[in-house]
mmCIF file of C-alpha atoms in Angstrom:
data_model
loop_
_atom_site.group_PDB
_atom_site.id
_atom_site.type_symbol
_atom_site.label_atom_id
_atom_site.label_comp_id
_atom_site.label_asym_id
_atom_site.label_seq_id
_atom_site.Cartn_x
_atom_site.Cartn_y
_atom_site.Cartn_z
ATOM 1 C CA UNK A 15 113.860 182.496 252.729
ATOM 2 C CA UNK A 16 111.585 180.349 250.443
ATOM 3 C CA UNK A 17 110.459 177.153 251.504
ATOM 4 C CA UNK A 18 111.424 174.131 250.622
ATOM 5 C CA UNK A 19 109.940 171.490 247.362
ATOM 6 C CA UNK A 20 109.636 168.053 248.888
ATOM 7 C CA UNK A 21 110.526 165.317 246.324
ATOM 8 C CA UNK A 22 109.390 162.209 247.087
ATOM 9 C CA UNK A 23 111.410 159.407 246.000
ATOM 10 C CA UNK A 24 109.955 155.835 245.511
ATOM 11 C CA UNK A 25 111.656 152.903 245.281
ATOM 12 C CA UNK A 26 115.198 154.208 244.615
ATOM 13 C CA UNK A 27 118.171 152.811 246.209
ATOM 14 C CA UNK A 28 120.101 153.957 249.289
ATOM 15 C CA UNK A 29 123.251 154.234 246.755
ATOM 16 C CA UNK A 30 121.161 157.176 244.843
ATOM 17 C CA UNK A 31 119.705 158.428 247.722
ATOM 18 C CA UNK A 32 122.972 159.350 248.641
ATOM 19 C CA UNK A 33 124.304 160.614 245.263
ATOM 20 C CA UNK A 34 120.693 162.687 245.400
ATOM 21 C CA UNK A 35 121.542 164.336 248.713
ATOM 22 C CA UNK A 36 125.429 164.711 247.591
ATOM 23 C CA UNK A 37 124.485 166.661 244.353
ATOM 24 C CA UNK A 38 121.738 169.270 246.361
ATOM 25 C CA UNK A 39 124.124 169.802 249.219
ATOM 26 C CA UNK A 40 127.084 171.084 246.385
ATOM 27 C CA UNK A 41 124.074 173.273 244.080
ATOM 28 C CA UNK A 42 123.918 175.049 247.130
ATOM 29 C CA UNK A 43 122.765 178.089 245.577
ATOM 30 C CA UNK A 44 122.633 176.980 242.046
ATOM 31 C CA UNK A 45 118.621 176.059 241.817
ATOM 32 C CA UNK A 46 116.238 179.190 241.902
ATOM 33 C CA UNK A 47 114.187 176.486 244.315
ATOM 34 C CA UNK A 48 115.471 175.035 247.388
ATOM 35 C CA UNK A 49 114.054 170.843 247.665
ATOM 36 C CA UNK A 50 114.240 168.439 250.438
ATOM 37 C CA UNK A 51 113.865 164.635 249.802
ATOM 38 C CA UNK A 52 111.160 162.473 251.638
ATOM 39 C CA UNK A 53 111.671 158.578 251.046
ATOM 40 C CA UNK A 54 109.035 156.159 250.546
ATOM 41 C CA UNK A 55 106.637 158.932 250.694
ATOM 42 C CA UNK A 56 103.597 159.843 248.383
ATOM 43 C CA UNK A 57 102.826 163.236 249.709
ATOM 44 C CA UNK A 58 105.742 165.650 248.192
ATOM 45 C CA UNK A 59 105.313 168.287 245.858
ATOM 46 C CA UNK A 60 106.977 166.133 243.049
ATOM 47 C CA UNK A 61 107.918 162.212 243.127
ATOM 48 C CA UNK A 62 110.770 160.669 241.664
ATOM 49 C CA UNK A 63 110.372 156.914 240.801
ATOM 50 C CA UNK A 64 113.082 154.118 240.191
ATOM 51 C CA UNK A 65 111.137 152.211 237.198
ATOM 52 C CA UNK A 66 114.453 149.850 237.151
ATOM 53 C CA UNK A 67 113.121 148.249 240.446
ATOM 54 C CA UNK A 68 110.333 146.083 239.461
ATOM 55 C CA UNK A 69 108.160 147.581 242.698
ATOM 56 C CA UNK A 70 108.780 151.016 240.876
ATOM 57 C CA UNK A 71 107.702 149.964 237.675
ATOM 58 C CA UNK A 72 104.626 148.885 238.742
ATOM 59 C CA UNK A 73 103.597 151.660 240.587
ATOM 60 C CA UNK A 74 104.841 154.538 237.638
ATOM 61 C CA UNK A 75 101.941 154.162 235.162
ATOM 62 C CA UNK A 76 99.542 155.307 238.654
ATOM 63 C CA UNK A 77 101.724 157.678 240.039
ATOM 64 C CA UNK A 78 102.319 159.065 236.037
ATOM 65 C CA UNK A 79 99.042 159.983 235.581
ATOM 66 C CA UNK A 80 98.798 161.773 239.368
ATOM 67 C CA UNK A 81 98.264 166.034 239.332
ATOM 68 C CA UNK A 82 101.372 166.460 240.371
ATOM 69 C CA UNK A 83 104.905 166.441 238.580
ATOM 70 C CA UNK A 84 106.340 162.726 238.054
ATOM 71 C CA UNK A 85 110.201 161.653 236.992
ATOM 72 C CA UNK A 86 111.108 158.316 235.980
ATOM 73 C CA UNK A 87 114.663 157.418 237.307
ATOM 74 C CA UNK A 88 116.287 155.095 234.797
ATOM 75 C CA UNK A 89 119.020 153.595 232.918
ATOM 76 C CA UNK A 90 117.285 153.127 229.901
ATOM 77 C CA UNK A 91 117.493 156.093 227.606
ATOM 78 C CA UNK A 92 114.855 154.678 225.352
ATOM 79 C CA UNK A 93 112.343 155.082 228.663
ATOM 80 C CA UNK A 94 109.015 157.195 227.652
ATOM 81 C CA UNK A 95 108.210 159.772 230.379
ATOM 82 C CA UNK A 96 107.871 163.492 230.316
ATOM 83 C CA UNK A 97 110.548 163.802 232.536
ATOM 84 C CA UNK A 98 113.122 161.588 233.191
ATOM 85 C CA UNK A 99 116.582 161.357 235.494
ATOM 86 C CA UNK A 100 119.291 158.939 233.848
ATOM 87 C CA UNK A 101 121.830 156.679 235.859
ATOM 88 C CA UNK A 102 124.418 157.529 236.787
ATOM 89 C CA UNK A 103 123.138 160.676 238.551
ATOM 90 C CA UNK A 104 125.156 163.768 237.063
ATOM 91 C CA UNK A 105 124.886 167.432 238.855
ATOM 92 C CA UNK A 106 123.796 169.451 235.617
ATOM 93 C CA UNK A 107 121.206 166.856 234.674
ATOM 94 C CA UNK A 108 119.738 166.783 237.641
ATOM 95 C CA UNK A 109 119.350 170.785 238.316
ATOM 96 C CA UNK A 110 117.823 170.710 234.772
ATOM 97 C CA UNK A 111 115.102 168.206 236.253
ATOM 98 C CA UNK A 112 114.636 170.151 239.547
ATOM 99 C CA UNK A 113 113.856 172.905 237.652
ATOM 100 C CA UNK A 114 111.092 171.162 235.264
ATOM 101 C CA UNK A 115 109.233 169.960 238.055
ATOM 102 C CA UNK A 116 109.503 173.006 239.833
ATOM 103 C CA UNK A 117 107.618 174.468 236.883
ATOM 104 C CA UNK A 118 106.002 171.484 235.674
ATOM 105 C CA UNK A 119 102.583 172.398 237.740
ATOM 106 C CA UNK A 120 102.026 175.895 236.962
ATOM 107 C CA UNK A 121 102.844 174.899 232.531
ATOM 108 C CA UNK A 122 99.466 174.388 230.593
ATOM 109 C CA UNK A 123 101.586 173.424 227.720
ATOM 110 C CA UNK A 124 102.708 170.508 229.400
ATOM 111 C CA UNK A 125 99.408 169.021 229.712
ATOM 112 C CA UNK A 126 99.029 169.101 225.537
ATOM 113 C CA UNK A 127 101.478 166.879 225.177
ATOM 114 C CA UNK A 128 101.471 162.958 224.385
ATOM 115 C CA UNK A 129 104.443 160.890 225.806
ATOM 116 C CA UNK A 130 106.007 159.161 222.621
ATOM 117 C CA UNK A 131 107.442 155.629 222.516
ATOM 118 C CA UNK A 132 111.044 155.385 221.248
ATOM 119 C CA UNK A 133 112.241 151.722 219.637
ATOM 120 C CA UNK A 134 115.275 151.097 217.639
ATOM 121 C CA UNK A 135 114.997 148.681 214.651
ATOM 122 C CA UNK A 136 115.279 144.734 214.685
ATOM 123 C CA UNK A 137 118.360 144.521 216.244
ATOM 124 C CA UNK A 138 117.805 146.690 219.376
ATOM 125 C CA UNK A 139 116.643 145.344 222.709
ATOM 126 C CA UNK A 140 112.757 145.640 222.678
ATOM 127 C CA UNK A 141 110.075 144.756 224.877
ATOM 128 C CA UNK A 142 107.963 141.815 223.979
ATOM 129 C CA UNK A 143 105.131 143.419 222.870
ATOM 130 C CA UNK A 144 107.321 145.151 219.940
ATOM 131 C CA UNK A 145 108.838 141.499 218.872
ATOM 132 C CA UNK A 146 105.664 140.133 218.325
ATOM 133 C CA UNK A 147 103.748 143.499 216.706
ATOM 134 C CA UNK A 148 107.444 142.969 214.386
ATOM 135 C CA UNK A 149 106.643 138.997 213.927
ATOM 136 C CA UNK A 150 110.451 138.512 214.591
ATOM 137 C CA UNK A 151 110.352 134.948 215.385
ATOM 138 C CA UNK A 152 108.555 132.357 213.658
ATOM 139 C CA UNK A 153 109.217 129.455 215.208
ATOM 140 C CA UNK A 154 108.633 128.235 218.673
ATOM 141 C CA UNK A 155 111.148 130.236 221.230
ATOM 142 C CA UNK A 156 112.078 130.498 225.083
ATOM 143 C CA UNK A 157 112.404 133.875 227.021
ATOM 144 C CA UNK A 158 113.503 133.825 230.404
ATOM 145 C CA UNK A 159 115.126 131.562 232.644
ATOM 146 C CA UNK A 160 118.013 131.805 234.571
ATOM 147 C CA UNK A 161 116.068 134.237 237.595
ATOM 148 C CA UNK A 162 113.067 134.683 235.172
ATOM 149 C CA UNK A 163 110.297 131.659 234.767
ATOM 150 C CA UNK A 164 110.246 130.252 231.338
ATOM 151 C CA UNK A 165 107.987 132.018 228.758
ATOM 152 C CA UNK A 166 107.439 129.878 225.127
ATOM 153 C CA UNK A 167 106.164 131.338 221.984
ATOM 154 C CA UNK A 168 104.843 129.260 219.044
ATOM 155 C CA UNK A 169 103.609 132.154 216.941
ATOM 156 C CA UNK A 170 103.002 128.602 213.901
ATOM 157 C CA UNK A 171 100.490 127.972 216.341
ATOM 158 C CA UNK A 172 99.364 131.257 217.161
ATOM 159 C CA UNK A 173 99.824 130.115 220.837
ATOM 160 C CA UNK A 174 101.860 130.578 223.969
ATOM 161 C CA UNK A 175 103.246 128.626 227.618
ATOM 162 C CA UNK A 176 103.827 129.610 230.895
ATOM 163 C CA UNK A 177 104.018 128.852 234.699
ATOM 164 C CA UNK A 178 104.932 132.337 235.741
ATOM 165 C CA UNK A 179 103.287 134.112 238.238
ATOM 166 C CA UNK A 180 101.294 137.512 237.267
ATOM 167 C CA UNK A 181 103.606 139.391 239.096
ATOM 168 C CA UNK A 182 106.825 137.630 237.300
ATOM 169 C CA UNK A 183 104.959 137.690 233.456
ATOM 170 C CA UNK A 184 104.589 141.568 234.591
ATOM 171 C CA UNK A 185 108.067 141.833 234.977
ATOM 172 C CA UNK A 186 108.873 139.655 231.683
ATOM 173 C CA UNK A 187 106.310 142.490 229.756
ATOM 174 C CA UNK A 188 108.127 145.078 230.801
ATOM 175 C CA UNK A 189 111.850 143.659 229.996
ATOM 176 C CA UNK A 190 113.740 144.876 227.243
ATOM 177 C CA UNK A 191 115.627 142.316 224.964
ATOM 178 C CA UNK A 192 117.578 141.760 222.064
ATOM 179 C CA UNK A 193 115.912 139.419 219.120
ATOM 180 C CA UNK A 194 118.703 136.786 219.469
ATOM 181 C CA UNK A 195 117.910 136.651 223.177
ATOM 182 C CA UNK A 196 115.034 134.292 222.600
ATOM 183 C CA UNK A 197 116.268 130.759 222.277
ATOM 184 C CA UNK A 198 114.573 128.643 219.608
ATOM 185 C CA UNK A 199 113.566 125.356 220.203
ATOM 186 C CA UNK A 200 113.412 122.055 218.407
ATOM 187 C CA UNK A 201 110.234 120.321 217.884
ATOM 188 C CA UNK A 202 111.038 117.652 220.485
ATOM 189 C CA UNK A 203 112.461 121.043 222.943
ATOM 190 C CA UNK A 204 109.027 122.496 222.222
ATOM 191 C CA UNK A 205 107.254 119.370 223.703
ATOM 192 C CA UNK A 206 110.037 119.282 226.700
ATOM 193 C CA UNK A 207 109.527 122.712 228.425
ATOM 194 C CA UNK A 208 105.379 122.880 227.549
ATOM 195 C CA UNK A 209 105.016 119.505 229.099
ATOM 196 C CA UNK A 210 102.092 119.757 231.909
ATOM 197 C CA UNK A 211 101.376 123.974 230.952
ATOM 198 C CA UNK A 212 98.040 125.646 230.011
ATOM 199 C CA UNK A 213 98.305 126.184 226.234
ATOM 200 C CA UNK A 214 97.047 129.893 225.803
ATOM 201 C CA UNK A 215 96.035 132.346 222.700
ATOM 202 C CA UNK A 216 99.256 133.950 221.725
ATOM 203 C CA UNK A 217 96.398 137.352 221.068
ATOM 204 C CA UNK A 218 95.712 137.377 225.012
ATOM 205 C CA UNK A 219 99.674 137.566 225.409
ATOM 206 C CA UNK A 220 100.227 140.340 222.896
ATOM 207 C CA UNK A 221 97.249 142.461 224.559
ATOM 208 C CA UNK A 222 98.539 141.856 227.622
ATOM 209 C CA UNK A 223 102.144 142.661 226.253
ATOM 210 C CA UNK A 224 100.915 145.715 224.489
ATOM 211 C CA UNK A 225 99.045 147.123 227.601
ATOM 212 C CA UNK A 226 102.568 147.039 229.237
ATOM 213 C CA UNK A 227 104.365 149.226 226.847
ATOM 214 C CA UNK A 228 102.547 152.420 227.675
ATOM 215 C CA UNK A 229 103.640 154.367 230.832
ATOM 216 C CA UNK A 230 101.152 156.855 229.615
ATOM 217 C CA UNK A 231 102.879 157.081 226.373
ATOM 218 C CA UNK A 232 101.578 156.557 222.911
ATOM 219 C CA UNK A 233 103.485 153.974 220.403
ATOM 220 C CA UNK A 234 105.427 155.657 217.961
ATOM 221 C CA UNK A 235 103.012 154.609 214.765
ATOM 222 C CA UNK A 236 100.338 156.116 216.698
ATOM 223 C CA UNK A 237 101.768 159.528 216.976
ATOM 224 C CA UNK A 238 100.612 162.766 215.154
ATOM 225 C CA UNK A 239 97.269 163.709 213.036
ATOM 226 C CA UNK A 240 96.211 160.141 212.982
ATOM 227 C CA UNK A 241 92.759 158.433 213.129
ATOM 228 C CA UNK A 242 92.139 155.183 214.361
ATOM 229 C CA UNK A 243 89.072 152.530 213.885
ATOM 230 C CA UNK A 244 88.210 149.084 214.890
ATOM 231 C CA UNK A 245 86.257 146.587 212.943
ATOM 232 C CA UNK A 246 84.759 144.850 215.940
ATOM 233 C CA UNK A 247 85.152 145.726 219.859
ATOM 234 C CA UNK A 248 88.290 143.520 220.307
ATOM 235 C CA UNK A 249 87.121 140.585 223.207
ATOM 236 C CA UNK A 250 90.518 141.180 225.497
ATOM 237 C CA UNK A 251 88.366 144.684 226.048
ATOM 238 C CA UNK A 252 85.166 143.897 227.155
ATOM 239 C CA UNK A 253 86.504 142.898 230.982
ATOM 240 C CA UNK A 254 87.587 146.562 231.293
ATOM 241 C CA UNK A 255 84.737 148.921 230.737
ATOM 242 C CA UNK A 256 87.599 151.945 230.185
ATOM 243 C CA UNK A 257 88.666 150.065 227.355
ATOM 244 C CA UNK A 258 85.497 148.647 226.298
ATOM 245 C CA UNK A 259 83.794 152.160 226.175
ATOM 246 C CA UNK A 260 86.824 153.068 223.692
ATOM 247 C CA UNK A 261 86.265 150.606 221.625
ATOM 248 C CA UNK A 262 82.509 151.044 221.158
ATOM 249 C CA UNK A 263 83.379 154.611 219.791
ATOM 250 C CA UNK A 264 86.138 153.204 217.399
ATOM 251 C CA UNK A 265 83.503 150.575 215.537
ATOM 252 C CA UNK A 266 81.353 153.832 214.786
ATOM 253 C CA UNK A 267 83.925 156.166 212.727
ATOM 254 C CA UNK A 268 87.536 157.015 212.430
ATOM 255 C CA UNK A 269 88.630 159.414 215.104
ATOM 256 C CA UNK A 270 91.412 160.971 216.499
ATOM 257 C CA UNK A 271 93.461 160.266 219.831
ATOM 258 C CA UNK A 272 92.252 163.409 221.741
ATOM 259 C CA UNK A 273 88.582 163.323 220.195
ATOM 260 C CA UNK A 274 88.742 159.620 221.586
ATOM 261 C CA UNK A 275 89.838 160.561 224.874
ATOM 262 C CA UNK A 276 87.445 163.515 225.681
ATOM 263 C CA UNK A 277 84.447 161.018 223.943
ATOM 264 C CA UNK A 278 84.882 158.014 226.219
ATOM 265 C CA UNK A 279 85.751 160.561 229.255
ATOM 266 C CA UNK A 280 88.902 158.191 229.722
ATOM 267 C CA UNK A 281 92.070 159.502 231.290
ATOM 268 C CA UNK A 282 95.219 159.400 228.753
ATOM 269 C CA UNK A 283 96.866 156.454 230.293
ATOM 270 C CA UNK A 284 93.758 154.265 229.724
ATOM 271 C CA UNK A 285 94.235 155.799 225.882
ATOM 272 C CA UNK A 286 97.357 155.066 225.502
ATOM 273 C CA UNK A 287 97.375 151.258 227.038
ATOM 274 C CA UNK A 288 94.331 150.812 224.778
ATOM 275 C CA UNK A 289 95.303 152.065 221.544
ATOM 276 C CA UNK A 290 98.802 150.421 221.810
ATOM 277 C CA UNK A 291 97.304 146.667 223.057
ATOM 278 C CA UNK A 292 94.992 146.845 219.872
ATOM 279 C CA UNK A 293 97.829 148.126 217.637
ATOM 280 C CA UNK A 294 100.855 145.393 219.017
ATOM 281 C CA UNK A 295 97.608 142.448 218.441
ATOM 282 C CA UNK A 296 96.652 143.677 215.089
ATOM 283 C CA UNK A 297 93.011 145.277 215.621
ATOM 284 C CA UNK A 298 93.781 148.820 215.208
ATOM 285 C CA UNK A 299 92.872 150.179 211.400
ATOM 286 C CA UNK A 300 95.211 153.556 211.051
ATOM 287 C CA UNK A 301 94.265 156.361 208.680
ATOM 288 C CA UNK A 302 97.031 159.297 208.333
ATOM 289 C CA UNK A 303 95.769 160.988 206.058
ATOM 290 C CA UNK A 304 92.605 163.602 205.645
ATOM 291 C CA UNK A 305 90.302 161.200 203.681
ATOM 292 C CA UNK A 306 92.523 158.233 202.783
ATOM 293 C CA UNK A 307 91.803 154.244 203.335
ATOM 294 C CA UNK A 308 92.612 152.775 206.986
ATOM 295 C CA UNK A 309 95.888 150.561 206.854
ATOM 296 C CA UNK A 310 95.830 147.673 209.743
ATOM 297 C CA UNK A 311 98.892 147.948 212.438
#
């Protein structure tokens, strides 16, 4: 008899656990690969992480970029990962994933490929970093509140207020939202909720903003035979020397996403949050075509 795949699952609920166990004790027979789940434990032959717990979001763009076979557990089916497992947890879907992982090690062709970002247009719910690469507000607005600190956005000014924690403006990065979600505010509503807060460059929010999109996976825009350039190495960058030695090669010449990765010897995670950061502020010059003009993002 053939032993068993360990999955280890991170972060997911006892409610899925259960649905997990459920739905491999009825395959029974139909997976070519037997699997046993370990919880809260790094050390199986695939993991499966719940990136709708904040914990598990955090932790997916490390354990994404890890040797071995990752799945995102989700409800969002806009969610960018090679491999994903949708709520709620459905029999077929899920021998389709145990399967992929199962293979996932031993496929070379898996390793060519770039994780794509999916958004809808203005009206879907988009993370922050999207809203502001879109300028869809321009005047001063609110996100948050309620079990979420207060973020404010004067993109007039070209700055931005908060008292949130790291850990909480993480969690505000990563949320989805409609446009109309945002609440404007009034001049004299502007001065209200700012009243005692740091006021900050509105630039350091969208890097920050567009460093949280990624997951490992490129922005849309960015996909295909394109070349990118900077003007100047953009100062959010020069703190991180992964991103800094990116952005040295992009003032010299146009070049392409995997010619940038193998010439700054930078993993593709560190590609992707640095490409998209400089396209959601701005910096990035695109050029699609084999010896047209750069256009800005």
């Amino acid at each position: 008899m053939p032993v068993s795949l360990r999955l280890s699952t991170l972060n997911v609920s006892s409610k899925d656990l259960k649905v997990l166990r459920s739905l491999l004790g009825l395959s029974g027979g139909k997976s070519d690969q037997s699997w046993e789940i370990d919880v809260d434990r790094e050390d199986g032959d695939a993991v499966l992480v719940d990136v709708d717990n904040p914990d598990g979001a955090a932790i997916w763009p490390e354990v994404s970029q890890q040797r071995r076979p990752a799945a995102a557990l989700t409800r969002r089916r806009d969610f960018a990962a090679r491999l994903v497992l949708h709520k709620p947890i459905r029999s077929q879907q899920l021998l389709r994933l145990l399967s992929d992982l199962s293979s996932a090690s031993s496929d070379p062709q898996l390793d060519d490929q770039w994780p794509i970002l999916a958004f809808g247009d203005d009206s879907a719910e988009l993370p922050l970093a999207e809203h502001l690469r879109r300028h869809n507000w321009d005047q001063p607005v609110m996100i948050g509140g309620d079990y979420l600190p207060e973020l404010v956005i004067d993109p007039g000014s070209g700055v931005w207020y908060s008292s949130a924690s790291d850990r909480d403006l993480a969690r505000l990065l990563r949320r989805h939202f409609a446009r109309g979600e945002a609440r404007a505010l009034a001049s004299q509503e502007l001065v209200e909720h700012t009243e005692g807060l740091e006021q900050q460059n509105l630039a350091n929010l969208k890097w920050r903003a567009g460093l949280a999109l990624s997951s490992g996976a490129l922005h849309p825009d960015l996909a295909g035979e394109i070349r990118f350039m900077l003007p100047q190495v953009p100062l959010q960058a020069l703190s991180d020397t992964a991103y800094s030695r990116q952005a040295r090669i992009l003032i010299r010449q146009p070049v392409g996403v995997e010619e940038l990765a193998e010439s700054a010897k930078a993993d593709r995670g560190d590609v992707a949050e640095f490409l998209n950061a400089c396209y959601t502020c701005g910096f990035l010059l695109l050029d699609s075509s084999a010896g047209g003009s750069a256009r800005t993002g």
